mmCIF file of C-alpha atoms in Angstrom:
data_model
loop_
_atom_site.group_PDB
_atom_site.id
_atom_site.type_symbol
_atom_site.label_atom_id
_atom_site.label_comp_id
_atom_site.label_asym_id
_atom_site.label_seq_id
_atom_site.Cartn_x
_atom_site.Cartn_y
_atom_site.Cartn_z
ATOM 1 C CA MET A 30 23.274 16.991 -14.125
ATOM 2 C CA ASN A 31 20.401 16.221 -11.788
ATOM 3 C CA LYS A 32 18.416 17.958 -9.415
ATOM 4 C CA VAL A 33 18.501 17.255 -5.790
ATOM 5 C CA ILE A 34 15.923 17.746 -3.099
ATOM 6 C CA GLN A 35 16.757 18.299 0.887
ATOM 7 C CA ALA A 36 14.382 16.626 3.062
ATOM 8 C CA ASN A 37 14.147 15.858 6.935
ATOM 9 C CA LEU A 38 13.463 12.287 7.387
ATOM 10 C CA GLY A 39 13.324 11.152 11.139
ATOM 11 C CA GLY A 40 15.037 14.205 12.329
ATOM 12 C CA ILE A 41 18.055 13.798 9.779
ATOM 13 C CA ALA A 42 18.627 16.011 7.006
ATOM 14 C CA PHE A 43 19.271 13.989 3.726
ATOM 15 C CA THR A 44 19.830 15.028 0.044
ATOM 16 C CA PHE A 45 17.992 12.973 -2.331
ATOM 17 C CA ASP A 46 18.106 12.916 -6.128
ATOM 18 C CA ASP A 47 14.973 13.864 -7.621
ATOM 19 C CA GLU A 48 14.007 10.368 -8.583
ATOM 20 C CA ALA A 49 15.196 8.759 -5.281
ATOM 21 C CA TYR A 50 13.049 11.356 -3.531
ATOM 22 C CA GLU A 51 9.821 10.556 -5.663
ATOM 23 C CA ARG A 52 10.129 6.873 -4.864
ATOM 24 C CA LEU A 53 10.627 7.534 -1.360
ATOM 25 C CA ASP A 54 7.598 9.825 -1.376
ATOM 26 C CA ASP A 55 5.573 7.383 -3.151
ATOM 27 C CA TYR A 56 6.306 4.547 -0.846
ATOM 28 C CA LEU A 57 5.757 6.636 2.370
ATOM 29 C CA ALA A 58 2.391 7.580 0.818
ATOM 30 C CA SER A 59 1.513 3.763 0.500
ATOM 31 C CA LEU A 60 2.481 2.865 3.974
ATOM 32 C CA ASP A 61 0.551 5.912 5.274
ATOM 33 C CA GLY A 62 -2.600 4.727 3.447
ATOM 34 C CA TYR A 63 -2.064 1.224 4.868
ATOM 35 C CA PHE A 64 -1.775 2.290 8.557
ATOM 36 C CA ASN A 65 -4.185 5.058 8.274
ATOM 37 C CA HIS A 66 -7.027 3.355 10.182
ATOM 38 C CA SER A 67 -5.014 1.872 12.895
ATOM 39 C CA HIS A 68 -4.349 3.317 16.319
ATOM 40 C CA GLY A 69 -1.110 5.160 16.746
ATOM 41 C CA HIS A 70 -0.867 5.845 12.927
ATOM 42 C CA ASN A 71 1.066 8.793 13.398
ATOM 43 C CA GLU A 72 3.581 6.875 15.945
ATOM 44 C CA ILE A 73 3.983 4.147 13.554
ATOM 45 C CA MET A 74 4.852 6.245 10.476
ATOM 46 C CA HIS A 75 7.396 8.267 12.804
ATOM 47 C CA ASP A 76 8.959 5.270 13.863
ATOM 48 C CA ILE A 77 9.290 3.926 10.127
ATOM 49 C CA GLU A 78 10.764 7.150 9.099
ATOM 50 C CA ALA A 79 13.229 6.853 11.858
ATOM 51 C CA ARG A 80 14.287 3.756 10.846
ATOM 52 C CA LEU A 81 14.624 4.655 7.241
ATOM 53 C CA ALA A 82 16.829 7.356 8.134
ATOM 54 C CA GLU A 83 18.965 4.882 10.060
ATOM 55 C CA LEU A 84 18.974 2.389 7.093
ATOM 56 C CA PHE A 85 20.151 5.371 4.722
ATOM 57 C CA SER A 86 22.879 6.820 7.132
ATOM 58 C CA ALA A 87 24.282 3.243 7.441
ATOM 59 C CA ASN A 88 24.100 2.953 3.727
ATOM 60 C CA LEU A 89 25.643 6.189 2.547
ATOM 61 C CA LYS A 90 29.040 5.835 4.251
ATOM 62 C CA GLY A 91 30.207 8.984 3.221
ATOM 63 C CA ARG A 92 28.341 9.392 -0.083
ATOM 64 C CA SER A 93 26.286 12.532 0.334
ATOM 65 C CA ILE A 94 23.280 11.825 -1.903
ATOM 66 C CA VAL A 95 20.616 9.094 -1.361
ATOM 67 C CA THR A 96 19.948 7.537 -4.719
ATOM 68 C CA THR A 97 17.330 5.252 -6.033
ATOM 69 C CA GLU A 98 19.338 2.183 -4.950
ATOM 70 C CA ASP A 99 19.467 3.404 -1.356
ATOM 71 C CA VAL A 100 15.533 3.849 -1.492
ATOM 72 C CA SER A 101 15.030 0.310 -3.056
ATOM 73 C CA ALA A 102 17.333 -1.178 -0.485
ATOM 74 C CA ALA A 103 15.696 0.414 2.370
ATOM 75 C CA VAL A 104 12.253 -0.475 1.241
ATOM 76 C CA ALA A 105 12.823 -3.945 0.360
ATOM 77 C CA THR A 106 14.104 -3.951 4.420
ATOM 78 C CA MET A 107 11.309 -2.306 5.657
ATOM 79 C CA GLY A 108 8.669 -4.190 3.063
ATOM 80 C CA SER A 109 5.808 -2.819 1.190
ATOM 81 C CA PRO A 110 2.124 -2.868 2.000
ATOM 82 C CA GLU A 111 1.872 -5.696 -0.451
ATOM 83 C CA ASP A 112 4.693 -7.787 1.435
ATOM 84 C CA PHE A 113 3.063 -7.413 4.914
ATOM 85 C CA GLY A 114 0.368 -9.787 3.616
ATOM 86 C CA ILE A 115 -0.366 -12.574 6.196
ATOM 87 C CA GLU A 116 2.657 -11.426 8.330
ATOM 88 C CA ALA A 117 0.765 -8.052 9.025
ATOM 89 C CA ASP A 118 -0.082 -7.252 12.543
ATOM 90 C CA ASP A 119 -4.029 -7.166 13.044
ATOM 91 C CA LEU A 120 -4.190 -3.744 13.642
ATOM 92 C CA GLU A 121 -7.690 -3.417 14.639
ATOM 93 C CA GLU A 122 -8.789 -7.074 15.163
ATOM 94 C CA GLU A 123 -10.770 -6.642 11.958
ATOM 95 C CA THR A 124 -12.440 -9.472 10.560
ATOM 96 C CA PHE A 125 -12.367 -10.471 6.941
ATOM 97 C CA GLU A 126 -16.148 -9.898 6.671
ATOM 98 C CA GLN A 127 -16.165 -6.490 7.795
ATOM 99 C CA ARG A 128 -13.227 -5.827 5.067
ATOM 100 C CA SER A 129 -14.908 -7.507 2.312
ATOM 101 C CA PHE A 130 -18.532 -6.287 2.497
ATOM 102 C CA GLY A 131 -20.107 -2.989 2.305
ATOM 103 C CA HIS A 132 -18.425 0.183 1.583
ATOM 104 C CA GLN A 133 -19.261 1.565 4.877
ATOM 105 C CA SER A 134 -18.528 -0.756 7.715
ATOM 106 C CA ARG A 135 -18.848 -0.439 11.477
ATOM 107 C CA ASN A 136 -15.762 -0.952 13.575
ATOM 108 C CA ARG A 137 -16.419 -3.305 16.292
ATOM 109 C CA LYS A 138 -14.032 -1.997 18.788
ATOM 110 C CA GLY A 139 -14.399 1.729 18.344
ATOM 111 C CA GLY A 140 -17.999 1.941 17.015
ATOM 112 C CA LYS A 141 -17.049 4.636 14.837
ATOM 113 C CA GLN A 142 -17.855 4.674 10.997
ATOM 114 C CA ARG A 143 -15.262 4.266 8.826
ATOM 115 C CA TYR A 144 -14.517 3.490 4.967
ATOM 116 C CA SER A 145 -13.630 -0.020 4.107
ATOM 117 C CA ARG A 146 -10.697 -0.104 1.571
ATOM 118 C CA TYR A 147 -11.983 -3.028 -0.164
ATOM 119 C CA GLY A 148 -15.839 -2.377 -0.488
ATOM 120 C CA LYS A 149 -17.186 -2.477 -3.825
ATOM 121 C CA ARG A 150 -20.095 -0.181 -5.060
ATOM 122 C CA LEU A 151 -22.631 -0.313 -7.616
ATOM 123 C CA MET A 152 -22.013 2.503 -9.913
ATOM 124 C CA ARG A 153 -22.649 3.425 -13.519
ATOM 125 C CA ASP A 154 -19.260 3.172 -15.677
ATOM 126 C CA PRO A 155 -19.063 6.544 -17.878
ATOM 127 C CA ASP A 156 -16.142 4.932 -19.856
ATOM 128 C CA ASP A 157 -18.163 2.114 -21.258
ATOM 129 C CA THR A 158 -21.746 3.029 -22.173
ATOM 130 C CA LYS A 159 -24.189 2.099 -24.668
ATOM 131 C CA LEU A 160 -26.966 3.853 -23.082
ATOM 132 C CA GLY A 161 -26.569 4.740 -19.512
ATOM 133 C CA GLY A 162 -23.587 2.663 -18.443
ATOM 134 C CA VAL A 163 -25.987 0.426 -16.091
ATOM 135 C CA CYS A 164 -24.717 -2.738 -17.698
ATOM 136 C CA SER A 165 -21.144 -2.067 -17.538
ATOM 137 C CA GLY A 166 -21.596 -0.828 -14.004
ATOM 138 C CA LEU A 167 -23.503 -4.168 -13.159
ATOM 139 C CA ALA A 168 -20.856 -6.162 -14.919
ATOM 140 C CA ALA A 169 -17.852 -4.487 -12.870
ATOM 141 C CA TYR A 170 -19.735 -5.120 -9.776
ATOM 142 C CA PHE A 171 -20.453 -8.970 -10.418
ATOM 143 C CA GLY A 172 -16.799 -9.313 -11.759
ATOM 144 C CA ILE A 173 -17.933 -10.126 -15.508
ATOM 145 C CA GLU A 174 -15.279 -9.111 -17.969
ATOM 146 C CA ASP A 175 -17.430 -8.240 -20.751
ATOM 147 C CA PRO A 176 -20.563 -6.083 -20.104
ATOM 148 C CA LEU A 177 -22.057 -7.766 -23.544
ATOM 149 C CA VAL A 178 -23.308 -10.604 -21.412
ATOM 150 C CA ILE A 179 -25.446 -8.396 -19.399
ATOM 151 C CA ARG A 180 -26.503 -6.239 -22.308
ATOM 152 C CA ILE A 181 -27.757 -9.220 -23.920
ATOM 153 C CA ALA A 182 -29.584 -10.411 -20.883
ATOM 154 C CA PHE A 183 -31.422 -7.097 -20.723
ATOM 155 C CA VAL A 184 -32.147 -7.062 -24.725
ATOM 156 C CA VAL A 185 -33.780 -10.556 -24.152
ATOM 157 C CA ALA A 186 -35.640 -9.498 -21.308
ATOM 158 C CA VAL A 187 -36.912 -6.774 -23.407
ATOM 159 C CA VAL A 188 -37.772 -8.552 -26.496
ATOM 160 C CA PHE A 189 -39.837 -11.157 -24.383
ATOM 161 C CA GLY A 190 -42.611 -9.151 -22.760
ATOM 162 C CA GLY A 191 -40.510 -5.657 -22.194
ATOM 163 C CA PHE A 192 -39.810 -6.803 -18.612
ATOM 164 C CA GLY A 193 -36.181 -5.336 -18.855
ATOM 165 C CA VAL A 194 -37.129 -1.665 -19.372
ATOM 166 C CA LEU A 195 -38.466 -0.868 -15.857
ATOM 167 C CA PRO A 196 -35.599 -2.310 -13.941
ATOM 168 C CA TYR A 197 -33.054 -0.605 -16.381
ATOM 169 C CA ILE A 198 -34.643 2.769 -15.834
ATOM 170 C CA ILE A 199 -34.865 2.134 -11.864
ATOM 171 C CA LEU A 200 -31.026 1.014 -11.960
ATOM 172 C CA TRP A 201 -30.349 4.015 -14.125
ATOM 173 C CA ALA A 202 -31.796 6.560 -11.614
ATOM 174 C CA VAL A 203 -30.191 4.767 -8.750
ATOM 175 C CA MET A 204 -26.662 3.890 -9.588
ATOM 176 C CA PRO A 205 -24.511 6.903 -9.120
ATOM 177 C CA VAL A 206 -21.753 7.824 -12.184
ATOM 178 C CA ALA A 207 -18.115 6.770 -11.239
ATOM 179 C CA HIS A 208 -16.868 10.036 -11.915
ATOM 180 C CA THR A 209 -13.265 10.082 -10.123
ATOM 181 C CA ALA A 210 -10.471 7.406 -10.089
ATOM 182 C CA GLY A 211 -11.494 6.536 -6.644
ATOM 183 C CA ASP A 212 -14.929 6.026 -7.636
ATOM 184 C CA LYS A 213 -13.831 3.723 -10.424
ATOM 185 C CA LEU A 214 -11.653 1.687 -8.397
ATOM 186 C CA ALA A 215 -14.700 1.154 -5.912
ATOM 187 C CA MET A 216 -16.788 0.151 -8.710
ATOM 188 C CA ARG A 217 -14.601 -2.638 -9.309
ATOM 189 C CA GLY A 218 -13.927 -3.544 -5.879
ATOM 190 C CA GLU A 219 -10.168 -2.728 -6.062
ATOM 191 C CA ALA A 220 -8.345 -1.478 -3.014
ATOM 192 C CA ILE A 221 -7.756 2.222 -3.188
ATOM 193 C CA ASP A 222 -4.253 3.101 -2.477
ATOM 194 C CA VAL A 223 -1.538 5.270 -4.315
ATOM 195 C CA ARG A 224 -0.625 2.161 -6.656
ATOM 196 C CA THR A 225 -4.081 1.490 -7.777
ATOM 197 C CA ILE A 226 -4.973 5.219 -8.158
ATOM 198 C CA SER A 227 -1.886 5.889 -10.101
ATOM 199 C CA LYS A 228 -2.657 2.885 -12.641
ATOM 200 C CA GLN A 229 -6.295 4.320 -12.933
ATOM 201 C CA VAL A 230 -5.040 7.960 -13.975
ATOM 202 C CA GLU A 231 -2.622 6.260 -16.243
ATOM 203 C CA GLU A 232 -5.095 4.421 -18.054
ATOM 204 C CA GLU A 233 -7.389 7.513 -18.085
ATOM 205 C CA PHE A 234 -4.450 9.376 -19.678
ATOM 206 C CA SER A 235 -3.819 6.704 -22.455
ATOM 207 C CA ASN A 236 -7.714 6.957 -23.155
ATOM 208 C CA ILE A 237 -7.396 10.689 -23.844
ATOM 209 C CA SER A 238 -4.116 10.215 -25.685
ATOM 210 C CA SER A 239 -5.767 7.516 -28.078
ATOM 211 C CA LYS A 240 -8.722 9.868 -28.574
ATOM 212 C CA LEU A 241 -6.374 12.753 -29.378
ATOM 213 C CA GLN A 242 -4.533 10.226 -31.624
ATOM 214 C CA GLU A 243 -7.906 9.527 -33.515
ATOM 215 C CA TRP A 244 -8.532 13.297 -33.641
ATOM 216 C CA GLY A 245 -5.387 13.774 -34.939
ATOM 217 C CA ASP A 246 -5.579 11.317 -37.562
ATOM 218 C CA GLU A 247 -8.726 13.021 -38.721
ATOM 219 C CA VAL A 248 -6.797 16.479 -38.987
ATOM 220 C CA SER A 249 -3.793 15.011 -40.679
ATOM 221 C CA LYS A 250 -6.492 13.735 -43.472
ATOM 222 C CA THR A 251 -6.953 17.532 -44.329
ATOM 223 C CA ASP A 252 -4.523 19.001 -46.576
ATOM 224 C CA TRP A 253 -2.752 21.388 -44.327
ATOM 225 C CA SER A 254 0.554 21.279 -46.461
ATOM 226 C CA SER A 255 -0.853 23.494 -49.321
ATOM 227 C CA LYS A 256 -1.700 26.153 -46.698
ATOM 228 C CA PHE A 257 1.385 26.359 -45.079
ATOM 229 C CA GLY A 258 3.875 25.472 -47.906
ATOM 230 C CA GLY A 259 5.892 22.555 -46.218
ATOM 231 C CA GLY A 260 6.910 24.857 -43.058
ATOM 232 C CA GLY A 261 6.436 21.812 -40.827
ATOM 233 C CA LYS A 262 9.213 19.817 -42.610
ATOM 234 C CA ARG A 263 11.637 22.675 -42.181
ATOM 235 C CA ARG A 264 10.800 22.873 -38.583
ATOM 236 C CA ASN A 265 11.603 19.042 -38.130
ATOM 237 C CA GLN A 266 14.972 19.438 -39.874
ATOM 238 C CA LYS A 267 16.070 22.218 -37.351
ATOM 239 C CA ARG A 268 15.088 19.931 -34.459
ATOM 240 C CA ASN A 269 17.140 16.875 -35.958
ATOM 241 C CA ASN A 270 20.164 19.312 -35.920
ATOM 242 C CA GLN A 271 19.755 20.133 -32.475
ATOM 243 C CA GLU A 272 19.466 16.635 -30.935
ATOM 244 C CA PRO A 273 22.880 15.865 -30.357
ATOM 245 C CA HIS A 274 23.429 19.081 -28.206
ATOM 246 C CA ASP A 275 20.690 17.926 -26.072
ATOM 247 C CA GLU A 276 22.295 14.540 -25.485
ATOM 248 C CA GLY A 277 25.233 16.176 -24.143
ATOM 249 C CA TYR A 278 24.244 17.154 -20.738
ATOM 250 C CA MET A 279 26.470 16.157 -18.038
ATOM 251 C CA VAL A 280 25.730 12.991 -15.837
ATOM 252 C CA MET B 19 -3.915 -24.048 0.643
ATOM 253 C CA LYS B 20 -0.417 -22.704 0.963
ATOM 254 C CA ILE B 21 2.120 -23.982 3.516
ATOM 255 C CA GLU B 22 3.830 -20.511 3.454
ATOM 256 C CA ASN B 23 0.653 -18.879 4.879
ATOM 257 C CA THR B 24 0.143 -21.366 7.751
ATOM 258 C CA LYS B 25 3.955 -20.807 8.489
ATOM 259 C CA ALA B 26 3.467 -17.205 8.935
ATOM 260 C CA GLN B 27 0.500 -17.586 10.929
ATOM 261 C CA LEU B 28 2.496 -19.701 13.197
ATOM 262 C CA ARG B 29 5.399 -17.078 13.082
ATOM 263 C CA LYS B 30 3.051 -14.266 13.983
ATOM 264 C CA GLY B 31 1.159 -15.944 16.771
ATOM 265 C CA ALA B 32 4.560 -16.383 18.393
ATOM 266 C CA LEU B 33 5.697 -12.895 17.682
ATOM 267 C CA GLU B 34 4.155 -11.133 20.559
ATOM 268 C CA LEU B 35 5.783 -13.636 23.160
ATOM 269 C CA VAL B 36 8.919 -13.371 21.563
ATOM 270 C CA VAL B 37 9.003 -9.335 21.115
ATOM 271 C CA LEU B 38 8.195 -9.302 24.880
ATOM 272 C CA SER B 39 10.830 -11.870 25.931
ATOM 273 C CA ILE B 40 13.455 -9.846 23.857
ATOM 274 C CA ILE B 41 12.605 -6.547 25.576
ATOM 275 C CA GLN B 42 12.434 -8.214 28.943
ATOM 276 C CA GLN B 43 16.077 -9.849 28.499
ATOM 277 C CA GLU B 44 17.626 -6.589 27.230
ATOM 278 C CA GLU B 45 15.472 -4.476 30.028
ATOM 279 C CA GLU B 46 15.474 -1.714 27.419
ATOM 280 C CA ALA B 47 15.424 -2.234 23.834
ATOM 281 C CA TYR B 48 15.765 -0.064 20.667
ATOM 282 C CA PRO B 49 13.613 -1.298 17.741
ATOM 283 C CA THR B 50 16.600 -1.733 15.716
ATOM 284 C CA ASP B 51 17.981 -4.191 18.268
ATOM 285 C CA ILE B 52 14.543 -6.161 18.408
ATOM 286 C CA ILE B 53 14.662 -6.416 14.616
ATOM 287 C CA ASN B 54 18.321 -7.705 14.557
ATOM 288 C CA SER B 55 17.450 -10.389 17.147
ATOM 289 C CA LEU B 56 14.191 -11.389 15.297
ATOM 290 C CA LYS B 57 15.923 -11.490 11.953
ATOM 291 C CA LYS B 58 18.444 -13.827 13.564
ATOM 292 C CA ALA B 59 15.863 -16.018 14.826
ATOM 293 C CA LYS B 60 14.102 -15.836 11.349
ATOM 294 C CA LEU B 61 10.850 -14.659 12.897
ATOM 295 C CA ILE B 62 10.278 -11.601 10.428
ATOM 296 C CA VAL B 63 10.786 -11.117 6.703
ATOM 297 C CA VAL B 64 10.103 -7.484 6.614
ATOM 298 C CA GLU B 65 10.438 -4.879 9.245
ATOM 299 C CA GLY B 66 7.392 -2.999 8.450
ATOM 300 C CA THR B 67 5.425 -5.450 10.377
ATOM 301 C CA LEU B 68 7.235 -4.856 13.607
ATOM 302 C CA TYR B 69 6.410 -1.359 14.418
ATOM 303 C CA PRO B 70 2.558 -1.536 14.518
ATOM 304 C CA LEU B 71 3.137 -4.482 16.935
ATOM 305 C CA LEU B 72 5.091 -2.481 19.119
ATOM 306 C CA SER B 73 2.686 0.572 18.893
ATOM 307 C CA ARG B 74 -0.216 -1.937 19.817
ATOM 308 C CA LEU B 75 1.673 -3.174 22.886
ATOM 309 C CA LYS B 76 2.413 0.232 23.690
ATOM 310 C CA ASN B 77 -1.282 1.553 23.660
ATOM 311 C CA GLY B 78 -2.243 -1.698 25.386
ATOM 312 C CA ALA B 79 -0.116 -0.641 28.350
ATOM 313 C CA LEU B 80 2.460 -3.609 28.181
ATOM 314 C CA LEU B 81 5.128 -1.425 26.949
ATOM 315 C CA LYS B 82 6.527 1.866 27.697
ATOM 316 C CA TYR B 83 9.305 3.894 26.268
ATOM 317 C CA THR B 84 11.742 6.474 26.968
ATOM 318 C CA TRP B 85 13.741 8.848 24.687
ATOM 319 C CA ARG B 86 17.619 8.627 24.850
ATOM 320 C CA GLU B 87 20.227 10.626 23.054
ATOM 321 C CA SER B 88 22.247 8.738 20.570
ATOM 322 C CA GLN B 89 25.640 9.171 19.238
ATOM 323 C CA GLY B 90 25.369 11.593 16.250
ATOM 324 C CA GLY B 91 21.745 10.951 15.432
ATOM 325 C CA PRO B 92 18.295 11.904 16.497
ATOM 326 C CA PRO B 93 16.942 10.720 19.978
ATOM 327 C CA ARG B 94 16.050 7.095 20.119
ATOM 328 C CA LYS B 95 12.953 5.409 21.676
ATOM 329 C CA TYR B 96 13.847 2.791 23.866
ATOM 330 C CA TYR B 97 11.188 0.170 25.061
ATOM 331 C CA SER B 98 10.599 -1.454 28.384
ATOM 332 C CA LEU B 99 8.135 -3.746 29.844
ATOM 333 C CA THR B 100 5.353 -2.248 32.468
ATOM 334 C CA GLU B 101 4.347 -4.202 35.219
ATOM 335 C CA ASP B 102 1.376 -5.191 33.389
ATOM 336 C CA GLY B 103 3.648 -6.285 30.586
ATOM 337 C CA GLU B 104 5.776 -8.497 33.099
ATOM 338 C CA ALA B 105 2.568 -10.213 34.041
ATOM 339 C CA PHE B 106 1.359 -10.732 30.545
ATOM 340 C CA LEU B 107 4.725 -12.031 29.447
ATOM 341 C CA THR B 108 4.606 -14.732 32.367
ATOM 342 C CA GLU B 109 1.347 -15.945 31.503
ATOM 343 C CA LEU B 110 2.084 -16.098 27.860
ATOM 344 C CA HIS B 111 5.014 -17.928 28.307
ATOM 345 C CA SER B 112 3.443 -20.586 30.500
ATOM 346 C CA SER B 113 0.686 -20.992 27.949
ATOM 347 C CA TRP B 114 3.420 -21.206 25.376
ATOM 348 C CA ARG B 115 5.038 -23.948 27.462
ATOM 349 C CA ASP B 116 1.551 -25.641 27.591
ATOM 350 C CA LEU B 117 1.070 -25.752 24.005
ATOM 351 C CA VAL B 118 4.446 -26.776 23.269
ATOM 352 C CA ASP B 119 3.819 -29.825 25.358
ATOM 353 C CA ALA B 120 0.404 -30.350 24.271
ATOM 354 C CA VAL B 121 1.836 -30.269 20.360
ATOM 355 C CA ASP B 122 4.896 -32.638 21.075
ATOM 356 C CA THR B 123 2.648 -35.301 22.754
ATOM 357 C CA THR B 124 0.210 -35.377 20.038
ATOM 358 C CA THR B 125 2.818 -35.167 17.280
ATOM 359 C CA LYS B 126 5.283 -37.449 18.797
ATOM 360 C CA SER B 127 4.002 -40.957 17.118
ATOM 361 C CA LEU B 128 4.038 -39.157 13.864
ATOM 362 C CA SER B 129 6.043 -41.125 11.242
ATOM 363 C CA LEU B 130 7.545 -38.623 8.846
ATOM 364 C CA SER B 131 9.992 -39.386 6.587
#
């Protein structure tokens, strides 16, 4: 048995299965991010939603629930931001240079400040530090895979006349720390959208879980069994017995 | 240098002219009808690229739309050309003719297998 979700798409009420709804929601969010800076952003989204509704209605043919297959088919017809690529309509006659350089760039037509989605920022990387994360931040900024290269360069500069110390301190003071997932993407110059942010968050979770794993290993070295008299083993047996029942849900 | 990119650029360049022409011929066109014509002519690959174009042409006062009731569904947007749109299309079409002639003349003597 699966949960279903009711939603209004382009003025029509649909019933989605849980997973289909999640997929569609992610997809719409990615489009929303893509068209975010264009004139008529709301109108474009509205038109696209109306078209998706039409595609679902045509596809359902009397079925009552929109499935992930329906969503996938509609997404394939409509296309994802990655598919738009070169076919994309130039939303704001934005030049390549404006997109690529500078985190904040000035929009020629409107003259208003806006954030470029592809800007790269020089920031310290808190996940990969030997001292202050300056070297790993620099490595990310210049697209060097291994920050060790920069670290060696600094160490060499320090050894030969102590020249590296002052620049390091200045950079440490000047470079902000990349705290959020968005910051870390900006540090590496990756586009900030739903896909990359979710990837970043997943990476952070796997970091945490590997740290927990290490901690768990340490804990397991301690001899707990003498204290609890093998209670854990009994619990496991009980869980095993329950499993066949868990598998027996209706599909 | 990918040939697909260049081909896409060519299609993209012609898209405004084609979309305006379709709307003019239909007098009033529903985006889905425009999409079907474009797909038949193999001028677009994914539909998502049409909506920003329509929105931009509308904001540029070349297109206008009216809402119409539909059978058993929500109201639909029907696009038609404004006076500016008509003039724009005429001008664009004659430039297109010139361009086609120019390209034909210069590529006429190409010996291709």
